[in-house]
């Protein structure tokens, strides 16, 4: 049976480990999200563990025992582990306890104290080999080598004999499950079989190496900065998949927002360029909506007084072309708008004077570079040409002799790959005839 002394001793060890790891419980800081395959410095790689359980000579392989009747006793362990990769770590472990057994045929029995053992083991976390997901439940296997101190006492034929303390090598091998219950805290359930390099672990030398088992439950605590993730709980491939999914979702959201914006601009352009009364002036600029069909209107959409037919010879001189060229060079708009800057007015006034005095016809062609969407550029080029027409009409020009058209980025005169080329492509062309 397990003694009260052993229970008190084990409870004290667990309480001590919990006290040492109390900062891990107290931390409420959110864990930083690290990139896949981040350097070791971004993780917590050291941990400690403490456990207690049942220790006896039973084993899952069914190997022969010198004393057939097994008596379970209390065992306890403590370890320090260094995680090398997400799936592989090295563990230095202490194991202590006591082994008892007896013969079923007579009163022979033994009792072996295990004051200490120290082993270095390789610990492999199988869950972090899974490329699909990282689960809360993490199976593991471990195998190592170490030294074991034991002190057997036998009672054979009613004679009790203490054989003294001995230290031998042993091989611990085990498997188990770890359950992640908090950031850097795992519950550890495991089974360990220990093969001793001696036949006298139970005080009787039959020539067969002795072994014993240890079934335990315990806790593992990651050490260090609680804002960093525990390397033993990370799966780089899963992290990479999560990052890819997050990038995909972000891009999909951006594309959806862009599509919605384009649809809004398209609807706005259709509204701005609509001409309900068919007079050639868009609703946006039409100050006299609802004019009758075939009514001649000015640049603001209002009916023109009847004009007498005047037939005259129209001749465009070099001086006339120079006036138009000067207006083109001096024409400026507010950024991304169809508002003419006042600095352009003097040159436009000269063009208006030409149109009034010589009854010229004028074609206005608005152009843009390829920056922005097609819908936006078509609208802007049309609006700028209409703005020039409206200004000239306001200075007395005949609106029926002015044609305003927008071509957007469809007729570049220079490359759009340079700032100079794009500047040249943003223009309004004047054609006198």
GROMACS .gro file of C-alpha atoms in nm:
model
  433
    1UNK     CA    1   0.000   0.000   0.000
    2UNK     CA    2   0.108   0.360  -0.052
    3UNK     CA    3   0.208   0.515   0.280
    4UNK     CA    4   0.085   0.850   0.410
    5UNK     CA    5   0.445   0.959   0.431
    6UNK     CA    6   0.491   0.899   0.058
    7UNK     CA    7   0.169   1.086  -0.019
    8UNK     CA    8   0.279   1.384   0.190
    9UNK     CA    9   0.621   1.380   0.026
   10UNK     CA   10   0.478   1.372  -0.325
   11UNK     CA   11   0.221   1.642  -0.245
   12UNK     CA   12   0.503   1.864  -0.120
   13UNK     CA   13   0.700   1.816  -0.443
   14UNK     CA   14   0.399   1.903  -0.660
   15UNK     CA   15   0.323   2.209  -0.446
   16UNK     CA   16   0.686   2.322  -0.479
   17UNK     CA   17   0.676   2.288  -0.859
   18UNK     CA   18   0.347   2.477  -0.879
   19UNK     CA   19   0.495   2.756  -0.666
   20UNK     CA   20   0.798   2.779  -0.895
   21UNK     CA   21   0.572   2.800  -1.200
   22UNK     CA   22   0.316   3.037  -1.045
   23UNK     CA   23   0.413   3.324  -1.281
   24UNK     CA   24   0.296   3.109  -1.573
   25UNK     CA   25  -0.051   3.078  -1.416
   26UNK     CA   26  -0.064   3.447  -1.330
   27UNK     CA   27   0.015   3.566  -1.682
   28UNK     CA   28  -0.282   3.703  -1.874
   29UNK     CA   29  -0.076   3.867  -2.150
   30UNK     CA   30  -0.176   3.762  -2.498
   31UNK     CA   31   0.077   3.539  -2.671
   32UNK     CA   32   0.262   3.703  -2.960
   33UNK     CA   33   0.189   3.557  -3.302
   34UNK     CA   34   0.522   3.459  -3.459
   35UNK     CA   35   0.597   3.389  -3.824
   36UNK     CA   36   0.643   3.029  -3.942
   37UNK     CA   37   1.002   2.908  -3.898
   38UNK     CA   38   1.083   3.200  -3.666
   39UNK     CA   39   1.421   3.185  -3.484
   40UNK     CA   40   1.449   3.007  -3.149
   41UNK     CA   41   1.472   3.342  -2.968
   42UNK     CA   42   1.102   3.404  -3.045
   43UNK     CA   43   0.995   3.100  -2.836
   44UNK     CA   44   1.017   2.961  -2.486
   45UNK     CA   45   1.235   2.650  -2.510
   46UNK     CA   46   1.292   2.551  -2.144
   47UNK     CA   47   1.036   2.375  -1.926
   48UNK     CA   48   1.010   2.186  -1.599
   49UNK     CA   49   0.780   1.901  -1.504
   50UNK     CA   50   0.670   1.726  -1.185
   51UNK     CA   51   0.464   1.413  -1.143
   52UNK     CA   52   0.361   1.127  -0.916
   53UNK     CA   53   0.214   0.785  -0.972
   54UNK     CA   54   0.237   0.412  -0.924
   55UNK     CA   55   0.568   0.225  -0.941
   56UNK     CA   56   0.595  -0.157  -0.949
   57UNK     CA   57   0.756  -0.452  -1.132
   58UNK     CA   58   0.462  -0.509  -1.367
   59UNK     CA   59   0.538  -0.437  -1.735
   60UNK     CA   60   0.340  -0.444  -2.057
   61UNK     CA   61   0.584  -0.691  -2.217
   62UNK     CA   62   0.504  -0.958  -1.959
   63UNK     CA   63   0.871  -1.029  -1.876
   64UNK     CA   64   0.941  -1.275  -1.592
   65UNK     CA   65   0.973  -1.147  -1.235
   66UNK     CA   66   1.154  -1.316  -0.946
   67UNK     CA   67   0.865  -1.236  -0.712
   68UNK     CA   68   0.533  -1.305  -0.882
   69UNK     CA   69   0.309  -1.099  -0.655
   70UNK     CA   70   0.336  -0.728  -0.737
   71UNK     CA   71   0.277  -0.458  -0.479
   72UNK     CA   72   0.232  -0.105  -0.614
   73UNK     CA   73   0.405   0.180  -0.435
   74UNK     CA   74   0.425   0.557  -0.475
   75UNK     CA   75   0.671   0.697  -0.729
   76UNK     CA   76   0.758   1.056  -0.810
   77UNK     CA   77   0.959   1.235  -1.075
   78UNK     CA   78   1.092   1.577  -1.168
   79UNK     CA   79   1.251   1.689  -1.495
   80UNK     CA   80   1.404   1.981  -1.681
   81UNK     CA   81   1.363   1.985  -2.061
   82UNK     CA   82   1.524   2.182  -2.344
   83UNK     CA   83   1.313   2.190  -2.663
   84UNK     CA   84   1.544   2.177  -2.968
   85UNK     CA   85   1.276   2.173  -3.240
   86UNK     CA   86   0.894   2.173  -3.219
   87UNK     CA   87   0.897   1.791  -3.218
   88UNK     CA   88   1.227   1.705  -3.045
   89UNK     CA   89   1.366   1.786  -2.700
   90UNK     CA   90   1.622   1.664  -2.444
   91UNK     CA   91   1.504   1.589  -2.092
   92UNK     CA   92   1.705   1.545  -1.770
   93UNK     CA   93   1.485   1.354  -1.523
   94UNK     CA   94   1.492   1.247  -1.159
   95UNK     CA   95   1.285   0.943  -1.052
   96UNK     CA   96   1.241   0.805  -0.701
   97UNK     CA   97   1.021   0.562  -0.512
   98UNK     CA   98   1.011   0.210  -0.376
   99UNK     CA   99   0.956  -0.143  -0.515
  100UNK     CA  100   0.784  -0.420  -0.317
  101UNK     CA  101   0.704  -0.778  -0.413
  102UNK     CA  102   0.642  -1.119  -0.265
  103UNK     CA  103   0.623  -1.486  -0.356
  104UNK     CA  104   0.281  -1.643  -0.399
  105UNK     CA  105   0.408  -1.985  -0.280
  106UNK     CA  106   0.570  -1.880   0.049
  107UNK     CA  107   0.642  -1.582   0.270
  108UNK     CA  108   0.949  -1.470   0.075
  109UNK     CA  109   0.943  -1.101  -0.014
  110UNK     CA  110   1.161  -0.801  -0.099
  111UNK     CA  111   1.154  -0.426  -0.058
  112UNK     CA  112   1.386  -0.205  -0.263
  113UNK     CA  113   1.428   0.164  -0.199
  114UNK     CA  114   1.501   0.381  -0.505
  115UNK     CA  115   1.652   0.692  -0.343
  116UNK     CA  116   1.722   0.851  -0.681
  117UNK     CA  117   1.780   0.802  -1.047
  118UNK     CA  118   1.905   1.044  -1.309
  119UNK     CA  119   1.852   0.998  -1.684
  120UNK     CA  120   1.894   1.196  -2.003
  121UNK     CA  121   1.619   1.118  -2.256
  122UNK     CA  122   1.518   1.215  -2.606
  123UNK     CA  123   1.157   1.337  -2.606
  124UNK     CA  124   0.964   1.326  -2.937
  125UNK     CA  125   0.629   1.509  -2.961
  126UNK     CA  126   0.430   1.320  -3.224
  127UNK     CA  127   0.155   1.583  -3.258
  128UNK     CA  128   0.402   1.833  -3.406
  129UNK     CA  129   0.486   1.586  -3.685
  130UNK     CA  130   0.123   1.615  -3.801
  131UNK     CA  131   0.117   1.863  -4.092
  132UNK     CA  132  -0.258   1.912  -4.088
  133UNK     CA  133  -0.316   2.063  -3.748
  134UNK     CA  134  -0.174   2.118  -3.401
  135UNK     CA  135  -0.405   1.970  -3.142
  136UNK     CA  136  -0.456   2.021  -2.773
  137UNK     CA  137  -0.372   1.653  -2.718
  138UNK     CA  138  -0.004   1.580  -2.791
  139UNK     CA  139   0.115   1.216  -2.784
  140UNK     CA  140   0.485   1.165  -2.722
  141UNK     CA  141   0.752   0.894  -2.687
  142UNK     CA  142   1.079   0.909  -2.494
  143UNK     CA  143   1.389   0.695  -2.454
  144UNK     CA  144   1.716   0.760  -2.272
  145UNK     CA  145   1.994   0.632  -2.050
  146UNK     CA  146   2.085   0.704  -1.691
  147UNK     CA  147   2.204   0.585  -1.351
  148UNK     CA  148   1.988   0.423  -1.083
  149UNK     CA  149   2.058   0.396  -0.707
  150UNK     CA  150   1.883   0.113  -0.525
  151UNK     CA  151   1.895  -0.048  -0.180
  152UNK     CA  152   1.719  -0.393  -0.164
  153UNK     CA  153   1.610  -0.578   0.151
  154UNK     CA  154   1.497  -0.942   0.119
  155UNK     CA  155   1.319  -1.184   0.350
  156UNK     CA  156   1.395  -1.540   0.233
  157UNK     CA  157   1.293  -1.837   0.452
  158UNK     CA  158   1.213  -1.600   0.736
  159UNK     CA  159   1.566  -1.447   0.728
  160UNK     CA  160   1.580  -1.074   0.653
  161UNK     CA  161   1.887  -0.943   0.476
  162UNK     CA  162   1.978  -0.587   0.369
  163UNK     CA  163   2.212  -0.598   0.068
  164UNK     CA  164   2.331  -0.236   0.077
  165UNK     CA  165   2.313   0.054  -0.168
  166UNK     CA  166   2.421   0.002  -0.531
  167UNK     CA  167   2.423   0.222  -0.840
  168UNK     CA  168   2.374   0.078  -1.189
  169UNK     CA  169   2.292   0.203  -1.537
  170UNK     CA  170   1.937   0.176  -1.666
  171UNK     CA  171   1.736   0.257  -1.979
  172UNK     CA  172   1.404   0.442  -1.940
  173UNK     CA  173   1.154   0.425  -2.228
  174UNK     CA  174   0.801   0.556  -2.226
  175UNK     CA  175   0.505   0.707  -2.399
  176UNK     CA  176   0.217   0.928  -2.299
  177UNK     CA  177  -0.019   1.212  -2.371
  178UNK     CA  178   0.014   1.580  -2.290
  179UNK     CA  179  -0.294   1.801  -2.273
  180UNK     CA  180  -0.252   2.174  -2.325
  181UNK     CA  181  -0.461   2.344  -2.057
  182UNK     CA  182  -0.316   2.698  -2.073
  183UNK     CA  183  -0.040   2.899  -2.237
  184UNK     CA  184   0.276   2.698  -2.165
  185UNK     CA  185   0.105   2.454  -1.923
  186UNK     CA  186   0.046   2.086  -2.002
  187UNK     CA  187  -0.107   1.800  -1.808
  188UNK     CA  188   0.119   1.495  -1.852
  189UNK     CA  189  -0.016   1.136  -1.841
  190UNK     CA  190   0.246   0.871  -1.913
  191UNK     CA  191   0.376   0.517  -1.883
  192UNK     CA  192   0.747   0.442  -1.846
  193UNK     CA  193   0.926   0.107  -1.838
  194UNK     CA  194   1.280   0.101  -1.693
  195UNK     CA  195   1.533  -0.173  -1.779
  196UNK     CA  196   1.807  -0.193  -1.514
  197UNK     CA  197   2.156  -0.321  -1.595
  198UNK     CA  198   2.140  -0.556  -1.298
  199UNK     CA  199   1.971  -0.879  -1.188
  200UNK     CA  200   1.972  -0.781  -0.819
  201UNK     CA  201   1.720  -0.495  -0.821
  202UNK     CA  202   1.488  -0.717  -0.618
  203UNK     CA  203   1.776  -0.862  -0.411
  204UNK     CA  204   1.770  -1.200  -0.591
  205UNK     CA  205   2.020  -1.274  -0.869
  206UNK     CA  206   1.864  -1.513  -1.121
  207UNK     CA  207   2.076  -1.393  -1.412
  208UNK     CA  208   1.787  -1.205  -1.578
  209UNK     CA  209   1.796  -0.827  -1.593
  210UNK     CA  210   1.528  -0.667  -1.376
  211UNK     CA  211   1.285  -0.398  -1.487
  212UNK     CA  212   1.006  -0.194  -1.335
  213UNK     CA  213   0.723   0.032  -1.454
  214UNK     CA  214   0.611   0.380  -1.360
  215UNK     CA  215   0.260   0.506  -1.444
  216UNK     CA  216   0.226   0.873  -1.361
  217UNK     CA  217   0.033   1.198  -1.390
  218UNK     CA  218   0.190   1.541  -1.367
  219UNK     CA  219   0.223   1.896  -1.489
  220UNK     CA  220   0.468   2.062  -1.728
  221UNK     CA  221   0.542   2.437  -1.713
  222UNK     CA  222   0.720   2.643  -1.981
  223UNK     CA  223   0.979   2.884  -1.840
  224UNK     CA  224   1.051   3.238  -1.958
  225UNK     CA  225   0.855   3.529  -2.107
  226UNK     CA  226   0.486   3.436  -2.100
  227UNK     CA  227   0.416   3.650  -2.408
  228UNK     CA  228   0.623   3.408  -2.619
  229UNK     CA  229   0.476   3.077  -2.741
  230UNK     CA  230   0.610   2.744  -2.613
  231UNK     CA  231   0.819   2.577  -2.886
  232UNK     CA  232   0.695   2.228  -2.793
  233UNK     CA  233   0.338   2.338  -2.874
  234UNK     CA  234   0.416   2.485  -3.218
  235UNK     CA  235   0.382   2.331  -3.563
  236UNK     CA  236   0.563   2.542  -3.830
  237UNK     CA  237   0.376   2.389  -4.122
  238UNK     CA  238   0.041   2.458  -3.958
  239UNK     CA  239   0.154   2.815  -3.879
  240UNK     CA  240   0.247   2.862  -4.246
  241UNK     CA  241  -0.095   2.735  -4.355
  242UNK     CA  242  -0.267   2.974  -4.115
  243UNK     CA  243  -0.059   3.270  -4.240
  244UNK     CA  244  -0.141   3.181  -4.602
  245UNK     CA  245  -0.512   3.161  -4.520
  246UNK     CA  246  -0.501   3.499  -4.342
  247UNK     CA  247  -0.324   3.659  -4.644
  248UNK     CA  248  -0.579   3.505  -4.880
  249UNK     CA  249  -0.871   3.634  -4.673
  250UNK     CA  250  -0.719   3.984  -4.662
  251UNK     CA  251  -0.668   3.991  -5.039
  252UNK     CA  252  -1.019   3.860  -5.103
  253UNK     CA  253  -1.165   4.134  -4.883
  254UNK     CA  254  -0.961   4.401  -5.065
  255UNK     CA  255  -1.075   4.275  -5.407
  256UNK     CA  256  -1.437   4.272  -5.292
  257UNK     CA  257  -1.407   4.631  -5.166
  258UNK     CA  258  -1.248   4.739  -5.496
  259UNK     CA  259  -1.528   4.577  -5.694
  260UNK     CA  260  -1.791   4.753  -5.485
  261UNK     CA  261  -1.611   5.086  -5.533
  262UNK     CA  262  -1.597   5.035  -5.912
  263UNK     CA  263  -1.968   4.958  -5.921
  264UNK     CA  264  -2.037   5.277  -5.725
  265UNK     CA  265  -1.823   5.485  -5.965
  266UNK     CA  266  -1.993   5.327  -6.264
  267UNK     CA  267  -2.336   5.414  -6.127
  268UNK     CA  268  -2.223   5.769  -6.049
  269UNK     CA  269  -2.080   5.815  -6.401
  270UNK     CA  270  -2.404   5.692  -6.557
  271UNK     CA  271  -2.595   5.945  -6.350
  272UNK     CA  272  -2.358   6.235  -6.427
  273UNK     CA  273  -2.349   6.174  -6.804
  274UNK     CA  274  -2.722   6.111  -6.844
  275UNK     CA  275  -2.907   6.353  -7.076
  276UNK     CA  276  -3.278   6.311  -7.009
  277UNK     CA  277  -3.401   6.581  -7.248
  278UNK     CA  278  -3.160   6.486  -7.528
  279UNK     CA  279  -3.029   6.839  -7.583
  280UNK     CA  280  -2.664   6.736  -7.577
  281UNK     CA  281  -2.594   6.880  -7.231
  282UNK     CA  282  -2.553   6.634  -6.945
  283UNK     CA  283  -2.800   6.659  -6.657
  284UNK     CA  284  -2.517   6.762  -6.429
  285UNK     CA  285  -2.455   7.079  -6.634
  286UNK     CA  286  -2.809   7.136  -6.771
  287UNK     CA  287  -2.959   7.449  -6.617
  288UNK     CA  288  -3.276   7.422  -6.828
  289UNK     CA  289  -3.388   7.058  -6.804
  290UNK     CA  290  -3.686   6.937  -7.003
  291UNK     CA  291  -3.624   7.138  -7.325
  292UNK     CA  292  -3.822   7.021  -7.629
  293UNK     CA  293  -3.664   6.784  -7.878
  294UNK     CA  294  -3.444   6.942  -8.149
  295UNK     CA  295  -3.421   7.268  -7.954
  296UNK     CA  296  -3.089   7.440  -7.996
  297UNK     CA  297  -2.939   7.517  -7.656
  298UNK     CA  298  -2.634   7.690  -7.516
  299UNK     CA  299  -2.362   7.528  -7.303
  300UNK     CA  300  -2.585   7.537  -6.996
  301UNK     CA  301  -2.871   7.359  -7.174
  302UNK     CA  302  -3.093   7.665  -7.216
  303UNK     CA  303  -3.267   7.747  -7.551
  304UNK     CA  304  -3.086   7.987  -7.785
  305UNK     CA  305  -3.258   8.280  -7.957
  306UNK     CA  306  -3.306   8.223  -8.325
  307UNK     CA  307  -3.003   8.339  -8.516
  308UNK     CA  308  -2.995   8.467  -8.870
  309UNK     CA  309  -2.815   8.248  -9.115
  310UNK     CA  310  -2.487   8.410  -9.202
  311UNK     CA  311  -2.274   8.258  -9.469
  312UNK     CA  312  -1.915   8.366  -9.465
  313UNK     CA  313  -1.577   8.231  -9.563
  314UNK     CA  314  -1.389   8.091  -9.265
  315UNK     CA  315  -1.007   8.108  -9.279
  316UNK     CA  316  -0.788   7.997  -8.991
  317UNK     CA  317  -0.465   8.199  -8.984
  318UNK     CA  318  -0.133   8.122  -8.816
  319UNK     CA  319  -0.209   8.390  -8.559
  320UNK     CA  320  -0.540   8.216  -8.481
  321UNK     CA  321  -0.354   7.887  -8.429
  322UNK     CA  322  -0.099   8.063  -8.206
  323UNK     CA  323  -0.381   8.189  -7.982
  324UNK     CA  324  -0.523   7.837  -7.954
  325UNK     CA  325  -0.179   7.683  -7.885
  326UNK     CA  326  -0.120   7.936  -7.609
  327UNK     CA  327  -0.455   7.847  -7.453
  328UNK     CA  328  -0.367   7.477  -7.461
  329UNK     CA  329  -0.031   7.539  -7.291
  330UNK     CA  330  -0.181   7.759  -7.021
  331UNK     CA  331  -0.484   7.540  -6.949
  332UNK     CA  332  -0.476   7.400  -6.593
  333UNK     CA  333  -0.733   7.223  -6.378
  334UNK     CA  334  -0.755   7.148  -6.007
  335UNK     CA  335  -0.608   6.806  -5.922
  336UNK     CA  336  -0.842   6.523  -6.031
  337UNK     CA  337  -1.124   6.776  -6.092
  338UNK     CA  338  -1.285   6.957  -6.385
  339UNK     CA  339  -1.243   7.302  -6.224
  340UNK     CA  340  -1.043   7.543  -6.445
  341UNK     CA  341  -0.781   7.743  -6.258
  342UNK     CA  342  -0.805   8.123  -6.288
  343UNK     CA  343  -0.456   8.141  -6.441
  344UNK     CA  344  -0.604   7.986  -6.757
  345UNK     CA  345  -0.876   8.250  -6.804
  346UNK     CA  346  -0.677   8.512  -7.005
  347UNK     CA  347  -0.578   8.260  -7.273
  348UNK     CA  348  -0.930   8.115  -7.291
  349UNK     CA  349  -1.072   8.468  -7.323
  350UNK     CA  350  -0.865   8.514  -7.639
  351UNK     CA  351  -1.001   8.189  -7.784
  352UNK     CA  352  -1.358   8.298  -7.700
  353UNK     CA  353  -1.295   8.630  -7.875
  354UNK     CA  354  -1.179   8.441  -8.187
  355UNK     CA  355  -1.491   8.226  -8.185
  356UNK     CA  356  -1.720   8.530  -8.151
  357UNK     CA  357  -1.545   8.755  -8.404
  358UNK     CA  358  -1.470   8.496  -8.672
  359UNK     CA  359  -1.755   8.253  -8.608
  360UNK     CA  360  -1.511   7.959  -8.592
  361UNK     CA  361  -1.614   7.609  -8.495
  362UNK     CA  362  -1.411   7.439  -8.222
  363UNK     CA  363  -1.363   7.077  -8.127
  364UNK     CA  364  -1.253   7.010  -7.764
  365UNK     CA  365  -1.102   6.667  -7.693
  366UNK     CA  366  -1.030   6.577  -7.330
  367UNK     CA  367  -0.758   6.318  -7.255
  368UNK     CA  368  -0.606   6.161  -6.940
  369UNK     CA  369  -0.322   5.924  -6.851
  370UNK     CA  370  -0.394   5.563  -6.750
  371UNK     CA  371  -0.376   5.624  -6.374
  372UNK     CA  372  -0.699   5.512  -6.203
  373UNK     CA  373  -0.994   5.319  -6.341
  374UNK     CA  374  -1.121   5.350  -6.700
  375UNK     CA  375  -1.463   5.472  -6.582
  376UNK     CA  376  -1.312   5.749  -6.370
  377UNK     CA  377  -1.079   5.868  -6.650
  378UNK     CA  378  -1.357   5.872  -6.912
  379UNK     CA  379  -1.575   6.079  -6.685
  380UNK     CA  380  -1.295   6.324  -6.593
  381UNK     CA  381  -1.188   6.381  -6.956
  382UNK     CA  382  -1.549   6.448  -7.063
  383UNK     CA  383  -1.612   6.684  -6.772
  384UNK     CA  384  -1.297   6.885  -6.841
  385UNK     CA  385  -1.387   6.928  -7.210
  386UNK     CA  386  -1.741   7.030  -7.107
  387UNK     CA  387  -1.596   7.276  -6.851
  388UNK     CA  388  -1.389   7.450  -7.123
  389UNK     CA  389  -1.695   7.464  -7.349
  390UNK     CA  390  -1.908   7.612  -7.071
  391UNK     CA  391  -1.646   7.879  -7.003
  392UNK     CA  392  -1.618   7.977  -7.370
  393UNK     CA  393  -1.998   7.989  -7.401
  394UNK     CA  394  -2.011   8.211  -7.091
  395UNK     CA  395  -1.786   8.453  -7.282
  396UNK     CA  396  -2.024   8.468  -7.577
  397UNK     CA  397  -1.917   8.175  -7.794
  398UNK     CA  398  -2.184   7.989  -7.989
  399UNK     CA  399  -2.240   7.651  -7.814
  400UNK     CA  400  -2.364   7.491  -8.133
  401UNK     CA  401  -2.020   7.548  -8.285
  402UNK     CA  402  -1.833   7.385  -7.996
  403UNK     CA  403  -1.806   7.008  -7.966
  404UNK     CA  404  -1.679   6.863  -7.635
  405UNK     CA  405  -1.571   6.499  -7.623
  406UNK     CA  406  -1.386   6.289  -7.362
  407UNK     CA  407  -1.150   6.010  -7.468
  408UNK     CA  408  -0.998   5.918  -7.129
  409UNK     CA  409  -0.664   5.733  -7.163
  410UNK     CA  410  -0.744   5.578  -7.504
  411UNK     CA  411  -0.537   5.821  -7.722
  412UNK     CA  412  -0.199   5.878  -7.549
  413UNK     CA  413   0.066   6.092  -7.721
  414UNK     CA  414   0.346   5.972  -7.490
  415UNK     CA  415   0.430   5.674  -7.275
  416UNK     CA  416   0.245   5.634  -6.944
  417UNK     CA  417   0.550   5.462  -6.792
  418UNK     CA  418   0.709   5.797  -6.689
  419UNK     CA  419   0.585   6.102  -6.500
  420UNK     CA  420   0.668   6.325  -6.799
  421UNK     CA  421   0.472   6.100  -7.033
  422UNK     CA  422   0.170   6.092  -6.805
  423UNK     CA  423   0.183   6.475  -6.775
  424UNK     CA  424   0.181   6.507  -7.156
  425UNK     CA  425  -0.117   6.270  -7.182
  426UNK     CA  426  -0.329   6.480  -6.941
  427UNK     CA  427  -0.452   6.746  -7.190
  428UNK     CA  428  -0.746   6.912  -7.367
  429UNK     CA  429  -0.691   6.955  -7.744
  430UNK     CA  430  -0.840   7.252  -7.934
  431UNK     CA  431  -0.915   7.214  -8.305
  432UNK     CA  432  -1.034   7.523  -8.500
  433UNK     CA  433  -1.223   7.482  -8.825
   0.00000   0.00000   0.00000
